Short mmCIF file of C-alpha atoms in Angstrom, two decimals:
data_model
loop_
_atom_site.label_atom_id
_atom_site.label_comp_id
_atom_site.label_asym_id
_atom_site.label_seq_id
_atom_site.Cartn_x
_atom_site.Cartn_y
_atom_site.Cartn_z
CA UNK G 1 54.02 -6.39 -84.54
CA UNK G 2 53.00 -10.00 -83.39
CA UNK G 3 50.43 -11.67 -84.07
CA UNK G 4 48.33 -11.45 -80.84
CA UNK G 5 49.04 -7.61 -81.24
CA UNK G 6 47.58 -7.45 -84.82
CA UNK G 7 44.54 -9.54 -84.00
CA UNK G 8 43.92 -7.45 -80.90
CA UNK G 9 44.34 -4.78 -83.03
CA UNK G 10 41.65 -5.67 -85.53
CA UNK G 11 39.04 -6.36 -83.07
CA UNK G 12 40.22 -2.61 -81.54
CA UNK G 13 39.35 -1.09 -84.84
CA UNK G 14 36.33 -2.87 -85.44
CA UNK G 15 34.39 -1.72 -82.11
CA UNK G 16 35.97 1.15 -82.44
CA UNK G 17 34.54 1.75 -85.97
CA UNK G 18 30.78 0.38 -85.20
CA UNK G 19 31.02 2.77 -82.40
CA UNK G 20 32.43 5.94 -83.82
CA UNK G 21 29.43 5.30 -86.72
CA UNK G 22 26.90 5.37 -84.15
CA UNK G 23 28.55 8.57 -82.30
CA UNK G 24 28.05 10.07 -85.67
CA UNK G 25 24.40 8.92 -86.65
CA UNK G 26 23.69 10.13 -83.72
CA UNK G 27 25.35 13.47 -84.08
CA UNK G 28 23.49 13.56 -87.50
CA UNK G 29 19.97 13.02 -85.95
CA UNK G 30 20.52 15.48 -83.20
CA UNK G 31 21.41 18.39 -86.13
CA UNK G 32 17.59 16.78 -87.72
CA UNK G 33 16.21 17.65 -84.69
CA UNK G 34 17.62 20.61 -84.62
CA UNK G 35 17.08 22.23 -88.27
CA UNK G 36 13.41 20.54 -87.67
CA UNK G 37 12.74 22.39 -84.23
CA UNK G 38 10.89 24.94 -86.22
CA UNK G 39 8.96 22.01 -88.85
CA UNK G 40 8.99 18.70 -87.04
CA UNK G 41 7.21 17.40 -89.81
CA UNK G 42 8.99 17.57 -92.28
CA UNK G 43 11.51 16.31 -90.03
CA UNK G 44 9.97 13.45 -88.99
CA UNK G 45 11.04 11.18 -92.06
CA UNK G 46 14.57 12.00 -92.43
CA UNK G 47 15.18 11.33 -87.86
CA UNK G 48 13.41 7.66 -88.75
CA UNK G 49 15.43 7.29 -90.98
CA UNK G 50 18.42 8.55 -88.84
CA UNK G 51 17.15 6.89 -86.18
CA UNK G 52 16.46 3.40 -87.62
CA UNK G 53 20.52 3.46 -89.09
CA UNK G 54 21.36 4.04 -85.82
CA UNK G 55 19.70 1.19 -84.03
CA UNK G 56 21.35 -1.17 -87.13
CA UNK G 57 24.69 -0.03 -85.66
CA UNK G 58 23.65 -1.07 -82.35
CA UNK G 59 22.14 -4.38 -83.05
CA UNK G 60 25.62 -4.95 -84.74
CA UNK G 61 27.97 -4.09 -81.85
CA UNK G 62 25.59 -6.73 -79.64
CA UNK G 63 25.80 -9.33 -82.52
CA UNK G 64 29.97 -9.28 -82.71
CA UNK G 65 29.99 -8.69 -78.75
CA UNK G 66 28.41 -12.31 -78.87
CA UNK G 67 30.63 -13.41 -81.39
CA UNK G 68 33.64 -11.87 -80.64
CA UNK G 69 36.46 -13.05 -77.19
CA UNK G 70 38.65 -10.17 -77.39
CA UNK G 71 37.63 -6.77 -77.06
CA UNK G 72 39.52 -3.43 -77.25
CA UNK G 73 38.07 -2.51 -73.51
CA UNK G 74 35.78 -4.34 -71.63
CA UNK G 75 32.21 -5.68 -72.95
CA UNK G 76 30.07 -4.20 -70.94
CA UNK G 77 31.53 -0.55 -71.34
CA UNK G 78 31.05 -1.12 -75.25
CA UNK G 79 27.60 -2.23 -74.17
CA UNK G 80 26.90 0.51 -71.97
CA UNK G 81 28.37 3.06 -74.17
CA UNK G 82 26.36 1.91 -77.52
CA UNK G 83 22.94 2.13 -75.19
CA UNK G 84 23.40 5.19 -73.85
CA UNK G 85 24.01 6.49 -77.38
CA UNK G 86 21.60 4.69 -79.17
CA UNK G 87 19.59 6.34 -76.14
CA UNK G 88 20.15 9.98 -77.23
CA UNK G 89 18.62 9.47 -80.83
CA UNK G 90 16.09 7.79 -79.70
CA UNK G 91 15.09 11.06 -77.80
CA UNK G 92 15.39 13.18 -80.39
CA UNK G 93 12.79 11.13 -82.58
CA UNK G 94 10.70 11.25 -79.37
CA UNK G 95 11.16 15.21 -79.20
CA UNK G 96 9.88 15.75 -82.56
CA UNK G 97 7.07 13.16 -82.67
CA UNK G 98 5.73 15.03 -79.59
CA UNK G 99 6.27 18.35 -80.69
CA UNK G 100 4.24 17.51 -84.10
CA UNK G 101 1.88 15.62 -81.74
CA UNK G 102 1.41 17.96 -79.05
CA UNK G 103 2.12 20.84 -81.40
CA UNK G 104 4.13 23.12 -79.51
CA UNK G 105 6.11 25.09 -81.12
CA UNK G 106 10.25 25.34 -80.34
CA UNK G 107 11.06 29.00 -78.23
CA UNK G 108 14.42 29.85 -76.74
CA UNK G 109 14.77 27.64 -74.45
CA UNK G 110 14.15 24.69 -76.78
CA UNK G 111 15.89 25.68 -79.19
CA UNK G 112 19.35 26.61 -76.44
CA UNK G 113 18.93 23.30 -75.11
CA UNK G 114 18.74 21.19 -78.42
CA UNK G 115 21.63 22.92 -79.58
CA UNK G 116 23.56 22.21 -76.50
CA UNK G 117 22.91 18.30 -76.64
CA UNK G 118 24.16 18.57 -80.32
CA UNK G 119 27.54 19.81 -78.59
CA UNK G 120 27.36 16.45 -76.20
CA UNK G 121 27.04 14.91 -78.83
CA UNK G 122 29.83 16.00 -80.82
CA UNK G 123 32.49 16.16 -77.75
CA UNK G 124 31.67 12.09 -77.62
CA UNK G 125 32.07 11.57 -81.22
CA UNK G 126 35.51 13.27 -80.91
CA UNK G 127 35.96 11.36 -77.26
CA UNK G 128 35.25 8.00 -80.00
CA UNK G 129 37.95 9.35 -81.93
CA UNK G 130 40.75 10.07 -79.75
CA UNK G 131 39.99 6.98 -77.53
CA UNK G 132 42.59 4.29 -79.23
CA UNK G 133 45.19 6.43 -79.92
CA UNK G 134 44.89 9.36 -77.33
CA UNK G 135 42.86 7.93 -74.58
CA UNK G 136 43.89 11.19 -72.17
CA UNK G 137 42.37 13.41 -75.01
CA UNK G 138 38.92 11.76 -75.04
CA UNK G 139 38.72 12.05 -71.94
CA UNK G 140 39.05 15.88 -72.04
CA UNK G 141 36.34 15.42 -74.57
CA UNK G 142 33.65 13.24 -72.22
CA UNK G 143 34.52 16.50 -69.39
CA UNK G 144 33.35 18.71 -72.04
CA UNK G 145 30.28 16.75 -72.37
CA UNK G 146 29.70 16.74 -69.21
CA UNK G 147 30.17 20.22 -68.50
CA UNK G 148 27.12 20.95 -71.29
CA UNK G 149 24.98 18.86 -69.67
CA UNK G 150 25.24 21.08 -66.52
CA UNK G 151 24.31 23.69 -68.58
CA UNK G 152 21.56 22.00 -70.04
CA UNK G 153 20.52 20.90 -66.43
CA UNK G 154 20.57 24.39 -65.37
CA UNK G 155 18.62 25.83 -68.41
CA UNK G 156 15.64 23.20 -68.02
CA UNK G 157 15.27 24.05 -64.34
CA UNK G 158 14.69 27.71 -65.59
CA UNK G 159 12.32 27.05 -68.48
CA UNK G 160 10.30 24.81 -66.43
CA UNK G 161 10.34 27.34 -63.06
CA UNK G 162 9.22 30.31 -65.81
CA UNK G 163 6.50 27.25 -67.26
CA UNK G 164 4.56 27.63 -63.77
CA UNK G 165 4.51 31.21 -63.72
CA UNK G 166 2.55 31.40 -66.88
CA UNK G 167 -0.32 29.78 -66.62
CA UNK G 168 -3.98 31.35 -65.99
CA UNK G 169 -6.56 29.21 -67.17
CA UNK G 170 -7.24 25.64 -67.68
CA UNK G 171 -6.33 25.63 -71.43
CA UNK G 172 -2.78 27.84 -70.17
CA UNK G 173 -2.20 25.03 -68.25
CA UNK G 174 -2.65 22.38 -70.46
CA UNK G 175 0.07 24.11 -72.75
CA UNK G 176 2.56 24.42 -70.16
CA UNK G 177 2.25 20.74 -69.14
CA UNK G 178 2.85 20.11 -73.12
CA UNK G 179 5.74 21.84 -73.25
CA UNK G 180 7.38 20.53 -70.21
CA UNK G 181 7.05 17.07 -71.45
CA UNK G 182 9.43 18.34 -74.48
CA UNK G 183 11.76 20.01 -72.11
CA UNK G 184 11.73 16.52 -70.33
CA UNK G 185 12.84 15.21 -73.24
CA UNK G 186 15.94 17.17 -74.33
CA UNK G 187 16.76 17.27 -70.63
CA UNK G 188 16.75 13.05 -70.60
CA UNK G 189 18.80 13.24 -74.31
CA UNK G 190 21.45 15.21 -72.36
CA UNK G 191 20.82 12.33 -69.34
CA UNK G 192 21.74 9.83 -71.78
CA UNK G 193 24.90 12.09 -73.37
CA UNK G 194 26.22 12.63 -69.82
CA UNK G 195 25.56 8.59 -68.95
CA UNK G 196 27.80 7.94 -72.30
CA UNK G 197 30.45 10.53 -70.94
CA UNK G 198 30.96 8.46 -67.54
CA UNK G 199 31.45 5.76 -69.53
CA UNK G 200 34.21 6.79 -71.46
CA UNK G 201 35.74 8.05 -68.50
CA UNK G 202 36.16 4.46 -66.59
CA UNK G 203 37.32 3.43 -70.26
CA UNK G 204 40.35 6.15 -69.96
CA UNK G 205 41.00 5.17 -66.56
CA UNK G 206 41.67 1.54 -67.45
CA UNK G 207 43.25 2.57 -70.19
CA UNK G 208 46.03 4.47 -68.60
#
């Protein structure tokens, strides 16, 4: 191996690592979130927690994108990729501050949803895995994560049509409009997970 090929190589498994950490702190809030669904909180502490680690990992990535000329694949899809991850925890800390807040309590839906994003979520850690070595397999992985964000799309539009046939007084509808802005939520986490996906499919593409 030469030694352009050995320094690329480094800087390869140093995004690479920062990012596959994130993927994971990530994938390690989401789970919070979802063991917390039914206490957010007691929670709320440990997804700060999960949360602030997270954004460390981020503000890392930007400090050796500054620092660093070559990159594994281009800047701004490392960029892009670390925000729209860093993007997903940061929704699940908003989903559980607003559940305590607003105190709604998780039901089906919620809890179908949440556990669906946690799937995104892992399918992109794996895509983070595979990417070096088997670029063709992560992308199989960021499809996956796609495909579960359809079916989150799908399962919001029903919770929130069957939201609007509930309510019957002013207090009914003050409930519904509570839990809708949880729904929203979730529904922007998976946003975020299917943003991230996109991403690591112009990565593959270059790539190969």
């Amino acid at each position: 191996m030469g030694i352009s090929a050995l320094f690329k190589r480094n800087k390869e498994d140093k995004f690479v690592s920062l990012l596959l950490r994130q993927c994971e702190a990530t994938v390690e809030g989401v789970k919070i979130l979802e063991t917390g669904l039914t206490r957010p909180h007691a929670a709320l502490e440990p997804i700060r927690a999960k949360e602030y680690e997270a954004d460390e990992l981020r503000r890392i990535i930007i400090d050796e994108l500054h620092n660093t000329f070559i990159t594994p694949f281009d800047r701004e899809d490392i960029f892009n990729l670390s925000l729209h991850i860093d993007e997903m925890i940061d929704y699940a800390l908003t989903t559980l501050e607003e559940m305590e807040m607003l105190k709604v309590d998780a039901d089906d839906y919620l809890k179908t949803m949440v556990s669906l994003v946690r799937q995104e979520a892992e399918e992109l850690t794996m895509a983070m895995h595979r990417l070096s070595a088997n670029p063709r397999v992560a992308g199989d992985h960021a499809r996956r994560a796609k495909k579960l964000e359809s079916e989150v799309d799908h399962l919001y539009r029903v919770a929130v049509a069957e939201l609007f046939t509930r309510p019957k007084d002013f207090k009914e509808l003050m409930a519904m409009l509570k839990r809708r802005e949880v729904y929203r939520h979730v529904s922007n986490m998976s946003d975020r997970a299917d943003a991230a996906a996109n991403v690591f499919g112009m990565v593959v593409m270059k790539l190969t």
